[in-house]
Coordinates of C-alpha atoms in Angstrom, one line a residue:
Chain V
M1 CA 131.2 129.2 54.6
G2 CA 128.9 127.6 57.1
A3 CA 129.7 126.8 60.7
N4 CA 132.5 124.8 61.9
F5 CA 131.3 121.2 62.5
S6 CA 133.6 120.5 65.4
A7 CA 132.3 123.5 67.3
L8 CA 129.2 121.4 67.9
F9 CA 131.0 119.1 70.2
I10 CA 132.6 121.5 72.6
D11 CA 129.8 121.7 75.1
Q12 CA 129.1 118.0 75.4
D13 CA 129.9 117.6 79.1
G14 CA 133.6 118.2 78.7
L15 CA 134.0 115.2 76.4
A16 CA 135.5 117.2 73.6
S17 CA 139.0 117.0 74.8
A18 CA 139.0 113.4 75.8
S19 CA 141.2 111.3 73.5
S20 CA 140.0 107.8 73.1
S21 CA 143.3 106.0 73.2
S22 CA 142.6 104.5 76.6
V23 CA 138.9 104.4 77.2
S24 CA 137.6 104.2 80.7
L25 CA 134.0 104.3 81.6
G26 CA 135.1 106.5 84.4
D27 CA 135.3 109.2 81.8
L28 CA 131.6 108.9 81.2
P29 CA 129.7 112.1 82.0
E30 CA 127.3 112.0 84.9
S31 CA 124.3 112.1 82.5
C32 CA 125.5 108.9 80.9
V33 CA 125.9 107.1 84.2
A34 CA 122.4 108.3 85.2
S35 CA 121.1 106.7 82.0
I36 CA 122.7 103.4 82.9
I37 CA 121.7 103.2 86.5
G38 CA 118.2 104.3 85.6
Y39 CA 117.7 100.8 84.4
L40 CA 118.4 99.4 87.8
D41 CA 116.1 99.2 90.8
P42 CA 116.3 101.8 93.6
P43 CA 118.2 99.6 96.2
E44 CA 120.9 98.9 93.5
I45 CA 121.1 102.5 92.5
C46 CA 121.7 103.5 96.1
K47 CA 124.2 100.6 96.5
L48 CA 126.2 101.9 93.6
A49 CA 126.4 105.4 95.0
K50 CA 129.3 104.0 97.0
L51 CA 131.5 103.7 93.8
N52 CA 132.6 107.2 93.4
R53 CA 131.5 110.8 93.2
A54 CA 130.2 110.6 89.7
F55 CA 128.0 107.6 90.7
R56 CA 126.8 109.4 93.8
G57 CA 125.9 112.4 91.7
A58 CA 124.1 110.2 89.2
S59 CA 122.2 108.5 91.9
W60 CA 120.6 111.8 92.8
A61 CA 119.7 112.7 89.2
D62 CA 116.0 113.7 88.9
V63 CA 115.8 111.8 85.6
V64 CA 116.6 108.5 87.3
W65 CA 113.9 108.9 90.0
E66 CA 111.2 110.3 87.8
S67 CA 111.0 106.9 86.1
K68 CA 110.7 105.1 89.4
L69 CA 107.9 107.3 90.8
P70 CA 104.3 106.3 90.0
P71 CA 102.9 108.5 87.2
N72 CA 100.5 110.2 89.6
Y73 CA 103.1 110.9 92.3
Q74 CA 102.1 114.5 92.7
I75 CA 98.6 113.4 93.7
L76 CA 100.1 110.8 96.1
V77 CA 102.3 113.4 97.7
D78 CA 99.3 115.7 98.3
K79 CA 97.3 112.9 99.8
I80 CA 100.0 111.2 101.8
L81 CA 102.4 113.9 102.9
G82 CA 99.7 116.6 103.0
F83 CA 101.9 119.3 101.7
V84 CA 103.8 120.0 98.5
P85 CA 107.4 120.4 99.3
E86 CA 109.1 122.9 97.2
K87 CA 112.4 122.2 95.6
L88 CA 112.3 118.6 96.8
G89 CA 114.2 116.5 94.4
K90 CA 112.6 113.4 92.9
R91 CA 114.8 111.1 94.9
D92 CA 113.7 112.8 98.1
I93 CA 110.1 112.4 97.1
Y94 CA 110.6 108.7 96.4
T95 CA 112.4 108.2 99.8
R96 CA 109.6 110.0 101.7
L97 CA 106.9 108.0 99.9
C98 CA 108.7 104.7 100.8
R99 CA 108.3 105.3 104.5
A100 CA 105.2 103.8 106.1
N101 CA 103.2 107.0 106.1
T102 CA 100.3 107.1 108.5
F103 CA 97.2 109.0 107.6
D104 CA 93.4 109.3 108.3
D105 CA 93.9 109.7 112.0
G106 CA 96.3 106.9 112.4
T107 CA 93.9 104.3 111.0
K108 CA 95.8 103.8 107.7
K109 CA 99.4 103.4 106.5
V110 CA 100.6 103.7 102.9
W111 CA 104.0 103.4 101.3
L112 CA 105.8 102.7 98.0
D113 CA 107.6 99.4 97.8
K114 CA 111.2 100.4 97.5
S115 CA 112.1 98.0 94.7
T116 CA 109.1 98.3 92.5
G117 CA 107.5 101.6 93.4
G118 CA 104.2 99.8 93.9
V119 CA 101.7 101.3 96.4
C120 CA 101.0 99.3 99.5
L121 CA 98.2 100.3 101.9
L122 CA 97.0 99.0 105.2
I123 CA 93.8 99.7 107.1
S124 CA 94.1 99.2 110.9
S125 CA 91.5 97.2 112.8
R126 CA 90.6 100.5 114.4
G127 CA 89.8 101.8 110.9
L128 CA 87.3 99.0 110.2
R129 CA 83.7 98.7 111.3
I130 CA 83.5 95.6 113.4
T131 CA 80.1 94.4 114.5
G132 CA 80.1 94.1 118.3
I133 CA 83.3 96.0 118.8
D134 CA 81.8 98.0 121.6
D135 CA 80.9 94.9 123.6
R136 CA 83.9 93.6 125.6
R137 CA 82.3 90.2 125.8
Y138 CA 82.8 89.9 122.0
W139 CA 85.8 92.0 120.9
N140 CA 88.7 93.8 122.5
H141 CA 91.5 95.9 121.2
I142 CA 94.8 94.5 122.4
P143 CA 98.2 96.2 122.2
T144 CA 100.8 94.2 120.4
E145 CA 104.1 94.6 118.6
E146 CA 102.9 92.1 116.0
S147 CA 100.9 94.8 114.3
R148 CA 102.3 97.8 112.4
F149 CA 99.5 99.7 114.1
G150 CA 100.5 98.6 117.6
S151 CA 97.2 96.9 118.3
I152 CA 94.9 94.2 117.0
A153 CA 91.3 93.4 117.6
Y154 CA 90.7 90.1 119.4
L155 CA 87.5 88.2 119.1
Q156 CA 86.5 86.3 122.2
Q157 CA 83.4 84.8 120.7
I158 CA 80.4 86.0 118.7
W159 CA 77.4 84.7 116.6
W160 CA 77.4 87.4 114.0
F161 CA 80.9 87.8 112.7
E162 CA 81.1 90.8 110.4
V163 CA 83.9 93.3 109.6
D164 CA 83.4 96.0 107.0
G165 CA 85.8 98.6 105.7
E166 CA 86.3 101.2 103.0
V167 CA 89.1 103.3 101.7
E168 CA 89.4 105.9 99.0
F169 CA 92.8 106.4 97.5
P170 CA 94.4 107.5 94.3
F171 CA 96.0 104.2 93.4
P172 CA 98.3 104.3 90.4
A173 CA 97.1 102.3 87.5
G174 CA 97.6 98.6 87.9
T175 CA 96.2 95.5 89.5
Y176 CA 95.9 95.1 93.3
S177 CA 95.2 92.3 95.7
V178 CA 93.3 92.7 98.9
F179 CA 93.8 90.6 102.0
F180 CA 92.6 90.4 105.6
R181 CA 95.6 89.7 107.9
L182 CA 94.3 87.3 110.5
Q183 CA 95.5 84.8 113.1
L184 CA 93.6 82.1 114.9
G185 CA 94.6 81.9 118.6
R186 CA 95.9 84.5 120.9
A187 CA 99.5 85.5 121.4
S188 CA 100.7 86.9 124.6
R189 CA 104.0 87.4 126.3
R190 CA 104.7 85.6 129.6
F191 CA 108.0 85.9 131.3
G192 CA 109.4 87.5 128.2
R193 CA 108.4 84.7 125.8
Q194 CA 105.8 84.6 123.1
I195 CA 103.1 82.2 124.0
R196 CA 100.5 81.1 121.5
N197 CA 97.2 80.1 123.0
S198 CA 94.7 78.2 120.8
E199 CA 92.4 77.1 123.5
N200 CA 89.6 79.5 122.6
V201 CA 89.7 78.9 118.9
H202 CA 86.3 77.5 117.9
G203 CA 83.6 77.5 115.2
W204 CA 85.7 78.2 112.2
D205 CA 85.7 74.7 110.9
I206 CA 81.9 74.6 110.6
K207 CA 81.4 77.1 107.9
P208 CA 83.8 79.1 105.7
V209 CA 84.2 82.9 106.0
R210 CA 83.0 85.0 103.1
F211 CA 85.3 87.8 101.9
Q212 CA 84.1 90.5 99.4
L213 CA 85.3 93.7 97.8
W214 CA 83.5 96.2 95.6
T215 CA 85.0 99.2 93.8
S216 CA 83.4 102.5 92.9
D217 CA 83.7 101.6 89.2
G218 CA 81.6 98.5 89.5
Q219 CA 84.2 95.7 90.1
H220 CA 83.4 93.0 92.5
A221 CA 85.3 90.1 93.9
T222 CA 84.5 87.4 96.4
S223 CA 86.1 84.4 98.0
Q224 CA 85.2 81.8 100.6
C225 CA 87.7 80.4 102.9
T226 CA 87.8 78.2 106.0
L227 CA 90.1 79.8 108.6
S228 CA 92.7 77.3 109.8
D229 CA 96.2 76.8 111.2
P230 CA 96.1 78.5 114.5
G231 CA 99.2 80.3 115.8
E232 CA 100.4 81.9 112.5
W233 CA 99.5 85.2 110.8
F234 CA 98.0 84.7 107.3
H235 CA 97.0 87.0 104.5
Y236 CA 93.5 85.8 103.5
H237 CA 93.0 86.8 99.9
V238 CA 89.7 88.6 99.3
G239 CA 90.2 89.3 95.6
D240 CA 91.8 91.7 93.1
F241 CA 90.8 94.9 91.5
N242 CA 92.1 97.0 88.6
V243 CA 92.8 100.6 88.4
D244 CA 92.9 102.0 84.8
N245 CA 93.1 105.7 85.5
S246 CA 95.4 107.0 88.1
N247 CA 94.1 110.5 87.9
S248 CA 91.0 109.8 90.1
S249 CA 90.6 108.2 93.5
M250 CA 89.4 104.7 93.7
K251 CA 86.9 103.9 96.4
I252 CA 86.9 100.3 97.7
K253 CA 84.5 98.7 100.1
L254 CA 85.4 95.4 101.8
S255 CA 83.8 92.9 104.0
M256 CA 84.5 89.7 105.8
M257 CA 81.7 87.7 107.4
Q258 CA 80.4 84.5 108.9
I259 CA 76.9 85.2 110.1
D260 CA 75.5 81.7 110.4
C261 CA 73.9 82.1 113.8
T262 CA 73.6 78.4 114.6
H263 CA 77.1 78.5 116.0
T264 CA 79.5 80.8 117.7
K265 CA 83.1 81.4 116.6
G266 CA 86.0 83.0 118.4
G267 CA 89.6 83.0 119.2
L268 CA 90.6 85.2 116.3
C269 CA 93.1 88.1 116.0
L270 CA 92.3 90.7 113.3
D271 CA 95.3 92.9 112.5
S272 CA 94.4 94.8 109.3
V273 CA 93.3 94.9 105.8
V274 CA 96.2 94.8 103.4
I275 CA 96.3 96.0 99.8
Y276 CA 99.3 95.2 97.7
P277 CA 100.2 95.2 94.0
S278 CA 99.1 91.9 92.7
K279 CA 102.5 90.6 91.9
F280 CA 103.3 90.5 95.6
R281 CA 100.9 87.5 95.9
E282 CA 103.6 85.3 94.6
R283 CA 106.0 86.6 97.4
L284 CA 103.4 85.9 100.0
K285 CA 102.7 82.5 98.7
H286 CA 106.3 81.7 98.5
K287 CA 106.7 82.6 102.2
G288 CA 103.7 80.6 103.2
F289 CA 101.7 83.6 104.4
L290 CA 98.9 83.3 101.8
K291 CA 95.5 81.7 102.3
C292 CA 92.5 81.6 100.1
A293 CA 94.5 82.0 96.9
Chain Q
M1 CA 126.7 124.1 45.2
S2 CA 123.6 122.5 43.9
M3 CA 122.1 119.5 45.6
A4 CA 119.8 118.6 42.8
A5 CA 119.6 115.3 41.1
V6 CA 121.8 113.4 43.4
E7 CA 120.1 110.1 44.2
T8 CA 121.7 109.1 47.4
K9 CA 123.9 111.8 48.8
K10 CA 126.9 110.4 50.6
I11 CA 128.7 112.0 53.5
T12 CA 132.2 111.2 54.4
L13 CA 133.3 110.7 58.0
R14 CA 136.8 110.6 59.3
T15 CA 137.6 108.8 62.5
A16 CA 140.2 109.4 65.2
D17 CA 142.5 106.9 63.6
N18 CA 142.2 108.6 60.2
H19 CA 140.0 106.2 58.4
E20 CA 137.4 107.6 56.1
F21 CA 133.9 106.2 55.9
E22 CA 131.4 107.1 53.2
V23 CA 127.9 106.7 54.3
E24 CA 124.5 107.4 52.9
E25 CA 122.9 110.6 54.0
A26 CA 120.1 108.6 55.6
I27 CA 122.5 106.8 57.9
A28 CA 124.4 109.9 58.8
M29 CA 121.2 111.6 59.8
E30 CA 120.7 108.9 62.5
F31 CA 123.6 110.7 64.3
S32 CA 121.7 113.5 65.9
T33 CA 124.8 115.6 66.2
I34 CA 125.4 115.5 62.5
K35 CA 121.7 116.0 61.7
T36 CA 121.6 119.1 63.9
F37 CA 124.6 120.4 62.2
F38 CA 123.0 120.1 58.8
D39 CA 119.7 121.4 60.0
E40 CA 121.3 124.5 61.2
N41 CA 123.6 124.9 58.3
P42 CA 121.7 123.8 55.2
D43 CA 124.3 125.3 52.9
A44 CA 127.2 123.6 54.5
S45 CA 129.5 121.9 52.3
E46 CA 131.8 120.1 54.6
D47 CA 133.6 117.6 52.4
T48 CA 134.5 115.4 55.3
I49 CA 133.3 115.5 58.8
P50 CA 135.9 114.8 61.4
L51 CA 135.0 112.6 64.4
P52 CA 138.0 112.9 66.6
N53 CA 136.4 110.9 69.4
V54 CA 135.4 107.8 67.5
T55 CA 137.6 105.0 66.3
S56 CA 137.0 103.2 63.0
K57 CA 136.1 100.0 64.9
C58 CA 133.4 101.8 66.7
L59 CA 132.1 103.7 63.7
S60 CA 131.9 100.7 61.5
A61 CA 129.8 98.9 64.2
I62 CA 127.6 101.9 64.6
I63 CA 127.1 102.2 60.9
E64 CA 126.1 98.6 60.7
Y65 CA 123.6 99.1 63.6
C66 CA 122.0 102.2 62.0
K67 CA 121.8 100.5 58.6
S68 CA 120.1 97.5 60.1
H69 CA 117.6 99.5 62.1
L70 CA 116.8 101.7 59.2
A71 CA 116.0 98.6 57.2
F72 CA 113.8 97.2 60.0
R73 CA 111.9 100.5 60.2
A74 CA 111.3 100.5 56.5
R75 CA 109.3 97.4 56.8
E76 CA 105.7 97.2 58.2
T77 CA 105.5 97.0 61.9
S78 CA 104.5 93.6 63.2
S79 CA 105.4 91.4 66.2
S80 CA 107.7 89.3 64.1
I81 CA 109.7 92.4 63.1
D82 CA 109.8 93.4 66.8
E83 CA 111.2 89.9 67.5
Q84 CA 113.8 90.3 64.8
V85 CA 114.9 93.7 66.1
R86 CA 115.2 92.2 69.6
T87 CA 117.3 89.4 68.4
Y88 CA 119.5 91.7 66.3
D89 CA 120.1 93.9 69.4
E90 CA 120.9 91.0 71.6
E91 CA 123.4 89.6 69.1
F92 CA 124.9 93.1 68.6
V93 CA 125.7 93.2 72.3
K94 CA 126.3 89.6 73.2
A95 CA 129.6 89.2 71.4
R96 CA 131.1 92.4 72.7
D97 CA 133.3 92.5 75.7
N98 CA 133.1 95.2 78.4
E99 CA 135.8 97.3 76.8
S100 CA 134.0 97.6 73.4
L101 CA 130.7 98.2 75.1
K102 CA 132.3 101.1 76.9
E103 CA 133.8 102.5 73.6
L104 CA 130.4 102.2 71.9
I105 CA 128.6 104.0 74.6
L106 CA 131.1 106.9 74.5
A107 CA 130.8 107.0 70.7
A108 CA 127.0 106.8 70.7
N109 CA 126.9 109.5 73.4
Y110 CA 129.2 111.7 71.3
L111 CA 127.3 111.2 68.1
N112 CA 124.0 111.4 70.0
I113 CA 122.3 108.3 68.7
K114 CA 119.5 107.9 71.2
A115 CA 118.1 104.4 70.3
L116 CA 121.6 102.9 70.2
L117 CA 122.6 104.6 73.4
D118 CA 119.5 103.4 75.3
M119 CA 120.0 99.9 74.1
L120 CA 123.7 99.9 75.1
N121 CA 122.9 101.5 78.5
Q122 CA 120.3 98.7 79.2
A123 CA 122.9 96.1 78.2
V124 CA 125.5 97.5 80.6
A125 CA 122.9 97.7 83.3
D126 CA 122.1 94.1 82.7
R127 CA 125.8 93.2 83.1
I128 CA 126.1 95.0 86.4
K129 CA 122.7 94.1 87.9
N130 CA 123.0 92.2 91.2
K131 CA 126.8 92.3 91.1
S132 CA 129.0 93.4 94.0
V133 CA 130.2 96.9 94.3
E134 CA 133.8 95.7 93.7
Y135 CA 132.8 94.0 90.5
V136 CA 131.1 97.1 89.2
R137 CA 134.1 99.2 90.2
R138 CA 136.4 96.9 88.1
F139 CA 133.9 96.9 85.3
F140 CA 134.0 100.7 85.0
G141 CA 137.7 101.0 85.9
L142 CA 136.9 103.4 88.8
E143 CA 138.8 104.6 91.7
N144 CA 137.1 105.2 95.0
D145 CA 137.5 108.9 95.4
Y146 CA 135.8 109.3 98.7
T147 CA 137.3 110.4 102.0
P148 CA 136.3 108.2 105.0
E149 CA 133.9 110.9 106.2
E150 CA 132.2 111.0 102.9
E151 CA 131.9 107.2 102.9
A152 CA 130.1 107.4 106.2
A153 CA 127.8 110.1 104.8
I154 CA 127.1 108.0 101.8
R155 CA 126.1 105.0 103.9
A156 CA 123.8 107.2 106.0
E157 CA 122.0 108.8 103.1
N158 CA 121.4 105.4 101.4
E159 CA 120.3 103.4 104.4
W160 CA 116.7 103.9 103.7
A161 CA 117.0 101.8 100.6
F162 CA 118.0 98.7 102.5
E163 CA 115.9 98.6 105.6
G164 CA 112.5 99.4 107.0
V165 CA 109.1 98.8 105.5
D166 CA 109.0 95.6 103.6
P167 CA 105.8 93.8 102.6
D168 CA 107.0 90.4 103.6
D169 CA 108.7 91.0 107.0
D170 CA 105.6 89.6 108.7

C-alpha cells in the first residue's frame, strides 16, 4: 500500500546509513560543502581546498564557480580567449579569465579581479591616439617595467596636448570608473637604481587638464584636474559609466586634453587608460593612487 | 481512506531518539523530501513517518523555523517584513554553537529544506570566513587525508588565487 517512505532516503549521497550519534561535519556530502564554500570568495575557496579531499573536490564544483563568473561569461570567453574550450570546468574558465589576457594586437589587457569577479581593462599608450606621437620632439615610446605593457609614452613638450582612445567591450552589468594612469617626471635606471627626474616637468600648473568619456548609449562624464606631485604614478579619474545590459558590447570613447596654446607643457609619462569596477575607487583612494576624485 | 472534511491534516514524525512530533500538513510539506513522497504517493497512508537521521532537538528547532517562516510568508511582503525575517534568521543562528549548526545542516539536507539549508550554509560560511585553515579544520572536525605529494599538487593548483594580477599593485 504505497511506497516505502524510507526508500526515498537511500540515494542521498550515502547519508542513509549515517547514524547521528556523533555528528561530524566531515560527514557532510561534497554537495553540502560546495554550498557552504560557495558563499566565500575565490581566494578563500582555494585556501580551504587544503583541508581534505572532500573540500578539494568541493572547490572544483561547477556550481560554486558558476556563481562567481559574470553572467555573460560565455561572451567574455569568446572575446578574450578567442576560442570556446570544450569540457572546460567553470573553475578553469574563472582561472583563465583572471589572468591578464592581452588582446587587440597587444594594445589591451583584460582580466577578472580574483576576489570579486569584476572586469578590469587596460588600454596601452600604444592603443591610444596621441596627437604628435610621430614627432620625436614631442613624444617618445620608452620601454619600462613600470607598465604592464612594457612601455610608456613620454611627453617631452608640446603645445597641443591631446590623447584620445576608444574601446568596445562586453562589460558585465555594473558601474565602472575610468582613469588615465599618469606620472609627472621621468623615471630611469642609472647604475641599477631608480632615478626620478622632474627637471622637465612644466606647464601643468597653468591650466588644468580636461578628461572626458562618452558611451555608445549616450552617457557622458567629464572632469578637470591639475596634474601635480611629480615622481609618482596616479590614476586620474575621468568619470564613471553604467552598463545595464551585459548582452551587448559597450563602446567607450575617452579623451584627455590641454590645448591652451599660450603655453607648452611637458615632462609627462602616460602609461595607460584603466577601467575598473567603481568600487575599486575606494581601494585606490586608500592607497593614495587616486587623483581627480 | 477518505481525506475529506479534515480541517488541518496532521502528520506524525518519529525522530531517531524515538520522539513523535505531530505537525500540521503545511509544515511537513516544507520538507521537500516528505512533500515529494506524498506527491508521488497520493494514496499513502503512512501513520508515522520515521526520520532515523534527525534528533528531536533538531526537529523541534526545524519545526519552529518552518512555522515562523510560513507565518511571515502569509503576511504581505514589505521591507519591514523582510527586516523581521532577517532578524529572526539571525537570532535563530546566533545562539547556536558550532555543533548544533552542524546537526541542523545535516538534518536540513536530509529533509531537503532549501531555504533553511541556504541560510545555515551562509551562517557557517560567515563563521569560517577569513579564519585560518587550522581553525576551519577544527570547526569541521576534519583530518588531513592528503599525502605530501598531494599537498604539493594542491598548492600548485591553487597558486593562481593568491598571486599575480592585482589592481592595486601599482
